[in-house]
């Protein structure tokens, strides 16, 4: 009977993990290094899966998750801002005609 309970618990944990959403960060929030797929470590926190360059960084993340989540969010905002700069048409290049 004990084995059945353990099996059920494992199935429930796997089901919970499948509901988690990977945030898709490509830069380790702890080290700032690019995440290489073959060495990547992941950690689920509050229904989201975060990516790390290695298991050591996961341990560091666990000490203060909110600090590193904020760092990920700030990096995403900066990347979006940079992306908008590139895709926004420069007003000088569009002189003489209107859109």
PDB file of N, CA and C in Angstrom, residues 8-96:
ATOM      1  N   UNK A   8       1.413   7.499  -6.443  1.00  0.00           N
ATOM      2  CA  UNK A   8       0.386   8.521  -6.622  1.00  0.00           C
ATOM      3  C   UNK A   8       0.975   9.912  -6.384  1.00  0.00           C
ATOM      4  N   UNK A   9       1.781  10.036  -5.349  1.00  0.00           N
ATOM      5  CA  UNK A   9       2.411  11.321  -5.033  1.00  0.00           C
ATOM      6  C   UNK A   9       3.297  11.766  -6.197  1.00  0.00           C
ATOM      7  N   UNK A  10       4.091  10.854  -6.744  1.00  0.00           N
ATOM      8  CA  UNK A  10       4.955  11.188  -7.874  1.00  0.00           C
ATOM      9  C   UNK A  10       4.143  11.620  -9.088  1.00  0.00           C
ATOM     10  N   UNK A  11       3.039  10.938  -9.341  1.00  0.00           N
ATOM     11  CA  UNK A  11       2.186  11.299 -10.470  1.00  0.00           C
ATOM     12  C   UNK A  11       1.592  12.690 -10.279  1.00  0.00           C
ATOM     13  N   UNK A  12       1.199  13.000  -9.062  1.00  0.00           N
ATOM     14  CA  UNK A  12       0.630  14.314  -8.770  1.00  0.00           C
ATOM     15  C   UNK A  12       1.684  15.405  -8.957  1.00  0.00           C
ATOM     16  N   UNK A  13       2.908  15.136  -8.509  1.00  0.00           N
ATOM     17  CA  UNK A  13       3.989  16.104  -8.666  1.00  0.00           C
ATOM     18  C   UNK A  13       4.282  16.345 -10.142  1.00  0.00           C
ATOM     19  N   UNK A  14       4.288  15.293 -10.937  1.00  0.00           N
ATOM     20  CA  UNK A  14       4.527  15.435 -12.369  1.00  0.00           C
ATOM     21  C   UNK A  14       3.410  16.228 -13.028  1.00  0.00           C
ATOM     22  N   UNK A  15       2.194  16.007 -12.611  1.00  0.00           N
ATOM     23  CA  UNK A  15       1.057  16.749 -13.158  1.00  0.00           C
ATOM     24  C   UNK A  15       1.183  18.229 -12.824  1.00  0.00           C
ATOM     25  N   UNK A  16       1.586  18.520 -11.606  1.00  0.00           N
ATOM     26  CA  UNK A  16       1.782  19.909 -11.206  1.00  0.00           C
ATOM     27  C   UNK A  16       2.872  20.558 -12.047  1.00  0.00           C
ATOM     28  N   UNK A  17       3.973  19.840 -12.267  1.00  0.00           N
ATOM     29  CA  UNK A  17       5.070  20.385 -13.048  1.00  0.00           C
ATOM     30  C   UNK A  17       4.641  20.660 -14.480  1.00  0.00           C
ATOM     31  N   UNK A  18       3.775  19.823 -15.024  1.00  0.00           N
ATOM     32  CA  UNK A  18       3.355  20.020 -16.406  1.00  0.00           C
ATOM     33  C   UNK A  18       2.505  21.280 -16.557  1.00  0.00           C
ATOM     34  N   UNK A  19       1.919  21.766 -15.489  1.00  0.00           N
ATOM     35  CA  UNK A  19       1.136  22.994 -15.529  1.00  0.00           C
ATOM     36  C   UNK A  19       2.043  24.218 -15.493  1.00  0.00           C
ATOM     37  N   UNK A  20       3.271  24.039 -15.051  1.00  0.00           N
ATOM     38  CA  UNK A  20       4.193  25.156 -14.919  1.00  0.00           C
ATOM     39  C   UNK A  20       4.593  25.680 -16.299  1.00  0.00           C
ATOM     40  N   UNK A  21       4.797  26.981 -16.365  1.00  0.00           N
ATOM     41  CA  UNK A  21       5.158  27.642 -17.609  1.00  0.00           C
ATOM     42  C   UNK A  21       6.639  28.006 -17.561  1.00  0.00           C
ATOM     43  N   UNK A  22       7.371  27.650 -18.608  1.00  0.00           N
ATOM     44  CA  UNK A  22       8.780  28.016 -18.679  1.00  0.00           C
ATOM     45  C   UNK A  22       8.858  29.472 -19.108  1.00  0.00           C
ATOM     46  N   UNK A  23       9.570  30.284 -18.325  1.00  0.00           N
ATOM     47  CA  UNK A  23       9.667  31.704 -18.641  1.00  0.00           C
ATOM     48  C   UNK A  23      10.534  31.955 -19.872  1.00  0.00           C
ATOM     49  N   UNK A  24      11.348  30.969 -20.238  1.00  0.00           N
ATOM     50  CA  UNK A  24      12.121  31.062 -21.473  1.00  0.00           C
ATOM     51  C   UNK A  24      13.345  31.956 -21.411  1.00  0.00           C
ATOM     52  N   UNK A  25      13.834  32.241 -20.195  1.00  0.00           N
ATOM     53  CA  UNK A  25      15.023  33.087 -20.115  1.00  0.00           C
ATOM     54  C   UNK A  25      16.232  32.367 -20.714  1.00  0.00           C
ATOM     55  N   UNK A  26      16.992  33.108 -21.526  1.00  0.00           N
ATOM     56  CA  UNK A  26      18.153  32.544 -22.206  1.00  0.00           C
ATOM     57  C   UNK A  26      19.461  32.951 -21.529  1.00  0.00           C
ATOM     58  N   UNK A  27      19.347  33.839 -20.544  1.00  0.00           N
ATOM     59  CA  UNK A  27      20.495  34.290 -19.759  1.00  0.00           C
ATOM     60  C   UNK A  27      20.260  33.862 -18.316  1.00  0.00           C
ATOM     61  N   UNK A  28      21.278  33.289 -17.695  1.00  0.00           N
ATOM     62  CA  UNK A  28      21.162  32.850 -16.301  1.00  0.00           C
ATOM     63  C   UNK A  28      20.984  34.075 -15.405  1.00  0.00           C
ATOM     64  N   UNK A  29      19.927  34.117 -14.594  1.00  0.00           N
ATOM     65  CA  UNK A  29      19.691  35.276 -13.737  1.00  0.00           C
ATOM     66  C   UNK A  29      20.720  35.416 -12.618  1.00  0.00           C
ATOM     67  N   UNK A  30      21.428  34.355 -12.308  1.00  0.00           N
ATOM     68  CA  UNK A  30      22.414  34.389 -11.227  1.00  0.00           C
ATOM     69  C   UNK A  30      23.781  34.812 -11.759  1.00  0.00           C
ATOM     70  N   UNK A  31      24.273  34.123 -12.788  1.00  0.00           N
ATOM     71  CA  UNK A  31      25.626  34.387 -13.291  1.00  0.00           C
ATOM     72  C   UNK A  31      25.668  35.423 -14.404  1.00  0.00           C
ATOM     73  N   UNK A  32      24.538  35.603 -15.095  1.00  0.00           N
ATOM     74  CA  UNK A  32      24.508  36.514 -16.232  1.00  0.00           C
ATOM     75  C   UNK A  32      25.046  35.886 -17.508  1.00  0.00           C
ATOM     76  N   UNK A  33      25.371  34.588 -17.456  1.00  0.00           N
ATOM     77  CA  UNK A  33      25.920  33.894 -18.619  1.00  0.00           C
ATOM     78  C   UNK A  33      24.806  33.363 -19.513  1.00  0.00           C
ATOM     79  N   UNK A  34      25.137  33.213 -20.797  1.00  0.00           N
ATOM     80  CA  UNK A  34      24.202  32.609 -21.743  1.00  0.00           C
ATOM     81  C   UNK A  34      23.999  31.148 -21.341  1.00  0.00           C
ATOM     82  N   UNK A  35      22.762  30.679 -21.421  1.00  0.00           N
ATOM     83  CA  UNK A  35      22.444  29.302 -21.027  1.00  0.00           C
ATOM     84  C   UNK A  35      22.704  28.369 -22.204  1.00  0.00           C
ATOM     85  N   UNK A  36      23.559  27.391 -21.970  1.00  0.00           N
ATOM     86  CA  UNK A  36      23.881  26.389 -22.980  1.00  0.00           C
ATOM     87  C   UNK A  36      23.003  25.174 -22.705  1.00  0.00           C
ATOM     88  N   UNK A  37      22.254  24.777 -23.702  1.00  0.00           N
ATOM     89  CA  UNK A  37      21.233  23.729 -23.555  1.00  0.00           C
ATOM     90  C   UNK A  37      21.764  22.456 -22.890  1.00  0.00           C
ATOM     91  N   UNK A  38      22.938  21.991 -23.274  1.00  0.00           N
ATOM     92  CA  UNK A  38      23.438  20.717 -22.744  1.00  0.00           C
ATOM     93  C   UNK A  38      23.838  20.787 -21.267  1.00  0.00           C
ATOM     94  N   UNK A  39      24.072  21.991 -20.737  1.00  0.00           N
ATOM     95  CA  UNK A  39      24.441  22.135 -19.326  1.00  0.00           C
ATOM     96  C   UNK A  39      23.331  22.763 -18.493  1.00  0.00           C
ATOM     97  N   UNK A  40      22.235  23.112 -19.148  1.00  0.00           N
ATOM     98  CA  UNK A  40      21.136  23.853 -18.526  1.00  0.00           C
ATOM     99  C   UNK A  40      20.530  23.119 -17.328  1.00  0.00           C
ATOM    100  N   UNK A  41      20.192  23.900 -16.308  1.00  0.00           N
ATOM    101  CA  UNK A  41      19.442  23.400 -15.155  1.00  0.00           C
ATOM    102  C   UNK A  41      18.163  24.227 -15.087  1.00  0.00           C
ATOM    103  N   UNK A  42      17.083  23.629 -14.582  1.00  0.00           N
ATOM    104  CA  UNK A  42      15.826  24.363 -14.436  1.00  0.00           C
ATOM    105  C   UNK A  42      15.318  24.218 -13.011  1.00  0.00           C
ATOM    106  N   UNK A  43      14.482  25.179 -12.619  1.00  0.00           N
ATOM    107  CA  UNK A  43      13.891  25.137 -11.284  1.00  0.00           C
ATOM    108  C   UNK A  43      12.510  25.763 -11.366  1.00  0.00           C
ATOM    109  N   UNK A  44      11.537  25.092 -10.781  1.00  0.00           N
ATOM    110  CA  UNK A  44      10.173  25.608 -10.761  1.00  0.00           C
ATOM    111  C   UNK A  44       9.946  26.383  -9.474  1.00  0.00           C
ATOM    112  N   UNK A  45       9.392  27.582  -9.629  1.00  0.00           N
ATOM    113  CA  UNK A  45       9.082  28.436  -8.487  1.00  0.00           C
ATOM    114  C   UNK A  45       7.772  29.152  -8.787  1.00  0.00           C
ATOM    115  N   UNK A  46       6.798  28.974  -7.923  1.00  0.00           N
ATOM    116  CA  UNK A  46       5.483  29.613  -8.041  1.00  0.00           C
ATOM    117  C   UNK A  46       4.861  29.413  -9.424  1.00  0.00           C
ATOM    118  N   UNK A  47       4.899  28.174  -9.906  1.00  0.00           N
ATOM    119  CA  UNK A  47       4.236  27.841 -11.160  1.00  0.00           C
ATOM    120  C   UNK A  47       4.975  28.247 -12.420  1.00  0.00           C
ATOM    121  N   UNK A  48       6.210  28.706 -12.274  1.00  0.00           N
ATOM    122  CA  UNK A  48       7.009  29.077 -13.438  1.00  0.00           C
ATOM    123  C   UNK A  48       8.345  28.346 -13.373  1.00  0.00           C
ATOM    124  N   UNK A  49       8.829  27.964 -14.544  1.00  0.00           N
ATOM    125  CA  UNK A  49      10.108  27.268 -14.625  1.00  0.00           C
ATOM    126  C   UNK A  49      11.160  28.256 -15.115  1.00  0.00           C
ATOM    127  N   UNK A  50      12.228  28.372 -14.339  1.00  0.00           N
ATOM    128  CA  UNK A  50      13.328  29.274 -14.663  1.00  0.00           C
ATOM    129  C   UNK A  50      14.527  28.459 -15.132  1.00  0.00           C
ATOM    130  N   UNK A  51      15.281  29.000 -16.080  1.00  0.00           N
ATOM    131  CA  UNK A  51      16.445  28.331 -16.647  1.00  0.00           C
ATOM    132  C   UNK A  51      17.729  28.917 -16.062  1.00  0.00           C
ATOM    133  N   UNK A  52      18.711  28.043 -15.859  1.00  0.00           N
ATOM    134  CA  UNK A  52      19.995  28.439 -15.278  1.00  0.00           C
ATOM    135  C   UNK A  52      21.129  27.799 -16.050  1.00  0.00           C
ATOM    136  N   UNK A  53      22.318  28.382 -15.950  1.00  0.00           N
ATOM    137  CA  UNK A  53      23.467  27.834 -16.668  1.00  0.00           C
ATOM    138  C   UNK A  53      23.991  26.562 -16.010  1.00  0.00           C
ATOM    139  N   UNK A  54      23.712  26.381 -14.707  1.00  0.00           N
ATOM    140  CA  UNK A  54      24.201  25.183 -14.005  1.00  0.00           C
ATOM    141  C   UNK A  54      23.415  24.985 -12.701  1.00  0.00           C
ATOM    142  N   UNK A  55      23.590  23.835 -12.087  1.00  0.00           N
ATOM    143  CA  UNK A  55      22.880  23.502 -10.846  1.00  0.00           C
ATOM    144  C   UNK A  55      23.301  24.402  -9.686  1.00  0.00           C
ATOM    145  N   UNK A  56      24.545  24.866  -9.684  1.00  0.00           N
ATOM    146  CA  UNK A  56      25.015  25.746  -8.606  1.00  0.00           C
ATOM    147  C   UNK A  56      24.204  27.038  -8.566  1.00  0.00           C
ATOM    148  N   UNK A  57      23.857  27.535  -9.745  1.00  0.00           N
ATOM    149  CA  UNK A  57      23.075  28.771  -9.808  1.00  0.00           C
ATOM    150  C   UNK A  57      21.648  28.558  -9.299  1.00  0.00           C
ATOM    151  N   UNK A  58      21.117  27.357  -9.475  1.00  0.00           N
ATOM    152  CA  UNK A  58      19.788  27.044  -8.938  1.00  0.00           C
ATOM    153  C   UNK A  58      19.824  27.182  -7.422  1.00  0.00           C
ATOM    154  N   UNK A  59      20.866  26.656  -6.808  1.00  0.00           N
ATOM    155  CA  UNK A  59      20.994  26.729  -5.347  1.00  0.00           C
ATOM    156  C   UNK A  59      21.075  28.177  -4.881  1.00  0.00           C
ATOM    157  N   UNK A  60      21.783  29.005  -5.618  1.00  0.00           N
ATOM    158  CA  UNK A  60      21.896  30.426  -5.281  1.00  0.00           C
ATOM    159  C   UNK A  60      20.540  31.112  -5.449  1.00  0.00           C
ATOM    160  N   UNK A  61      19.815  30.779  -6.507  1.00  0.00           N
ATOM    161  CA  UNK A  61      18.487  31.328  -6.778  1.00  0.00           C
ATOM    162  C   UNK A  61      17.538  31.033  -5.621  1.00  0.00           C
ATOM    163  N   UNK A  62      17.606  29.819  -5.088  1.00  0.00           N
ATOM    164  CA  UNK A  62      16.707  29.392  -4.008  1.00  0.00           C
ATOM    165  C   UNK A  62      16.853  30.260  -2.760  1.00  0.00           C
ATOM    166  N   UNK A  63      18.021  30.872  -2.571  1.00  0.00           N
ATOM    167  CA  UNK A  63      18.256  31.712  -1.389  1.00  0.00           C
ATOM    168  C   UNK A  63      17.429  32.995  -1.431  1.00  0.00           C
ATOM    169  N   UNK A  64      17.198  33.538  -2.634  1.00  0.00           N
ATOM    170  CA  UNK A  64      16.444  34.786  -2.778  1.00  0.00           C
ATOM    171  C   UNK A  64      15.799  34.856  -4.169  1.00  0.00           C
ATOM    172  N   UNK A  65      14.794  34.012  -4.412  1.00  0.00           N
ATOM    173  CA  UNK A  65      14.185  33.940  -5.753  1.00  0.00           C
ATOM    174  C   UNK A  65      13.672  35.274  -6.283  1.00  0.00           C
ATOM    175  N   UNK A  66      13.039  36.061  -5.439  1.00  0.00           N
ATOM    176  CA  UNK A  66      12.434  37.319  -5.897  1.00  0.00           C
ATOM    177  C   UNK A  66      13.484  38.274  -6.463  1.00  0.00           C
ATOM    178  N   UNK A  67      14.650  38.284  -5.876  1.00  0.00           N
ATOM    179  CA  UNK A  67      15.752  39.130  -6.352  1.00  0.00           C
ATOM    180  C   UNK A  67      16.099  38.778  -7.799  1.00  0.00           C
ATOM    181  N   UNK A  68      16.207  37.489  -8.072  1.00  0.00           N
ATOM    182  CA  UNK A  68      16.601  37.045  -9.406  1.00  0.00           C
ATOM    183  C   UNK A  68      15.460  37.142 -10.408  1.00  0.00           C
ATOM    184  N   UNK A  69      14.230  36.972  -9.950  1.00  0.00           N
ATOM    185  CA  UNK A  69      13.068  37.127 -10.832  1.00  0.00           C
ATOM    186  C   UNK A  69      12.988  38.576 -11.301  1.00  0.00           C
ATOM    187  N   UNK A  70      13.224  39.492 -10.388  1.00  0.00           N
ATOM    188  CA  UNK A  70      13.222  40.916 -10.733  1.00  0.00           C
ATOM    189  C   UNK A  70      14.296  41.200 -11.789  1.00  0.00           C
ATOM    190  N   UNK A  71      15.442  40.561 -11.629  1.00  0.00           N
ATOM    191  CA  UNK A  71      16.538  40.728 -12.588  1.00  0.00           C
ATOM    192  C   UNK A  71      16.117  40.231 -13.975  1.00  0.00           C
ATOM    193  N   UNK A  72      15.447  39.085 -14.032  1.00  0.00           N
ATOM    194  CA  UNK A  72      14.963  38.540 -15.309  1.00  0.00           C
ATOM    195  C   UNK A  72      13.975  39.519 -15.945  1.00  0.00           C
ATOM    196  N   UNK A  73      13.043  40.040 -15.150  1.00  0.00           N
ATOM    197  CA  UNK A  73      12.033  40.968 -15.665  1.00  0.00           C
ATOM    198  C   UNK A  73      12.677  42.239 -16.204  1.00  0.00           C
ATOM    199  N   UNK A  74      13.698  42.758 -15.493  1.00  0.00           N
ATOM    200  CA  UNK A  74      14.393  43.963 -15.949  1.00  0.00           C
ATOM    201  C   UNK A  74      15.130  43.708 -17.258  1.00  0.00           C
ATOM    202  N   UNK A  75      15.751  42.541 -17.381  1.00  0.00           N
ATOM    203  CA  UNK A  75      16.461  42.198 -18.614  1.00  0.00           C
ATOM    204  C   UNK A  75      15.490  42.057 -19.780  1.00  0.00           C
ATOM    205  N   UNK A  76      14.300  41.499 -19.517  1.00  0.00           N
ATOM    206  CA  UNK A  76      13.287  41.370 -20.568  1.00  0.00           C
ATOM    207  C   UNK A  76      12.828  42.743 -21.046  1.00  0.00           C
ATOM    208  N   UNK A  77      12.609  43.670 -20.105  1.00  0.00           N
ATOM    209  CA  UNK A  77      12.186  45.026 -20.467  1.00  0.00           C
ATOM    210  C   UNK A  77      13.256  45.711 -21.307  1.00  0.00           C
ATOM    211  N   UNK A  78      14.519  45.566 -20.907  1.00  0.00           N
ATOM    212  CA  UNK A  78      15.623  46.178 -21.645  1.00  0.00           C
ATOM    213  C   UNK A  78      15.722  45.596 -23.051  1.00  0.00           C
ATOM    214  N   UNK A  79      15.539  44.295 -23.180  1.00  0.00           N
ATOM    215  CA  UNK A  79      15.599  43.639 -24.491  1.00  0.00           C
ATOM    216  C   UNK A  79      14.456  44.117 -25.381  1.00  0.00           C
ATOM    217  N   UNK A  80      13.264  44.278 -24.794  1.00  0.00           N
ATOM    218  CA  UNK A  80      12.114  44.773 -25.548  1.00  0.00           C
ATOM    219  C   UNK A  80      12.356  46.195 -26.031  1.00  0.00           C
ATOM    220  N   UNK A  81      12.909  47.021 -25.144  1.00  0.00           N
ATOM    221  CA  UNK A  81      13.205  48.402 -25.482  1.00  0.00           C
ATOM    222  C   UNK A  81      14.195  48.448 -26.648  1.00  0.00           C
ATOM    223  N   UNK A  82      15.221  47.613 -26.573  1.00  0.00           N
ATOM    224  CA  UNK A  82      16.235  47.534 -27.623  1.00  0.00           C
ATOM    225  C   UNK A  82      15.611  47.048 -28.934  1.00  0.00           C
ATOM    226  N   UNK A  83      14.726  46.079 -28.838  1.00  0.00           N
ATOM    227  CA  UNK A  83      14.044  45.544 -30.015  1.00  0.00           C
ATOM    228  C   UNK A  83      13.194  46.624 -30.675  1.00  0.00           C
ATOM    229  N   UNK A  84      12.530  47.444 -29.869  1.00  0.00           N
ATOM    230  CA  UNK A  84      11.694  48.520 -30.401  1.00  0.00           C
ATOM    231  C   UNK A  84      12.531  49.580 -31.102  1.00  0.00           C
ATOM    232  N   UNK A  85      13.732  49.834 -30.598  1.00  0.00           N
ATOM    233  CA  UNK A  85      14.625  50.796 -31.238  1.00  0.00           C
ATOM    234  C   UNK A  85      14.963  50.338 -32.650  1.00  0.00           C
ATOM    235  N   UNK A  86      15.227  49.070 -32.791  1.00  0.00           N
ATOM    236  CA  UNK A  86      15.625  48.512 -34.080  1.00  0.00           C
ATOM    237  C   UNK A  86      14.461  48.496 -35.057  1.00  0.00           C
ATOM    238  N   UNK A  87      13.268  48.176 -34.588  1.00  0.00           N
ATOM    239  CA  UNK A  87      12.127  48.029 -35.495  1.00  0.00           C
ATOM    240  C   UNK A  87      11.367  49.325 -35.735  1.00  0.00           C
ATOM    241  N   UNK A  88      11.561  50.349 -34.911  1.00  0.00           N
ATOM    242  CA  UNK A  88      10.884  51.623 -35.109  1.00  0.00           C
ATOM    243  C   UNK A  88      11.519  52.357 -36.283  1.00  0.00           C
ATOM    244  N   UNK A  89      10.728  52.837 -37.209  1.00  0.00           N
ATOM    245  CA  UNK A  89      11.321  53.592 -38.317  1.00  0.00           C
ATOM    246  C   UNK A  89      11.881  54.917 -37.814  1.00  0.00           C
ATOM    247  N   UNK A  90      13.018  55.265 -38.320  1.00  0.00           N
ATOM    248  CA  UNK A  90      13.660  56.522 -37.962  1.00  0.00           C
ATOM    249  C   UNK A  90      12.940  57.642 -38.710  1.00  0.00           C
ATOM    250  N   UNK A  91      12.523  58.666 -38.005  1.00  0.00           N
ATOM    251  CA  UNK A  91      11.739  59.737 -38.628  1.00  0.00           C
ATOM    252  C   UNK A  91      12.528  60.448 -39.723  1.00  0.00           C
ATOM    253  N   UNK A  92      13.844  60.541 -39.619  1.00  0.00           N
ATOM    254  CA  UNK A  92      14.652  61.202 -40.640  1.00  0.00           C
ATOM    255  C   UNK A  92      14.632  60.440 -41.959  1.00  0.00           C
ATOM    256  N   UNK A  93      14.535  59.127 -41.909  1.00  0.00           N
ATOM    257  CA  UNK A  93      14.552  58.336 -43.145  1.00  0.00           C
ATOM    258  C   UNK A  93      13.214  58.374 -43.859  1.00  0.00           C
ATOM    259  N   UNK A  94      12.197  58.922 -43.233  1.00  0.00           N
ATOM    260  CA  UNK A  94      10.865  58.963 -43.838  1.00  0.00           C
ATOM    261  C   UNK A  94      10.424  60.392 -44.171  1.00  0.00           C
ATOM    262  N   UNK A  95      11.380  61.310 -44.273  1.00  0.00           N
ATOM    263  CA  UNK A  95      11.036  62.681 -44.641  1.00  0.00           C
ATOM    264  C   UNK A  95      10.491  62.705 -46.065  1.00  0.00           C
ATOM    265  N   UNK A  96       9.543  63.552 -46.287  1.00  0.00           N
ATOM    266  CA  UNK A  96       9.026  63.713 -47.634  1.00  0.00           C
ATOM    267  C   UNK A  96       7.815  62.857 -47.958  1.00  0.00           C
TER     268      UNK A  96
END
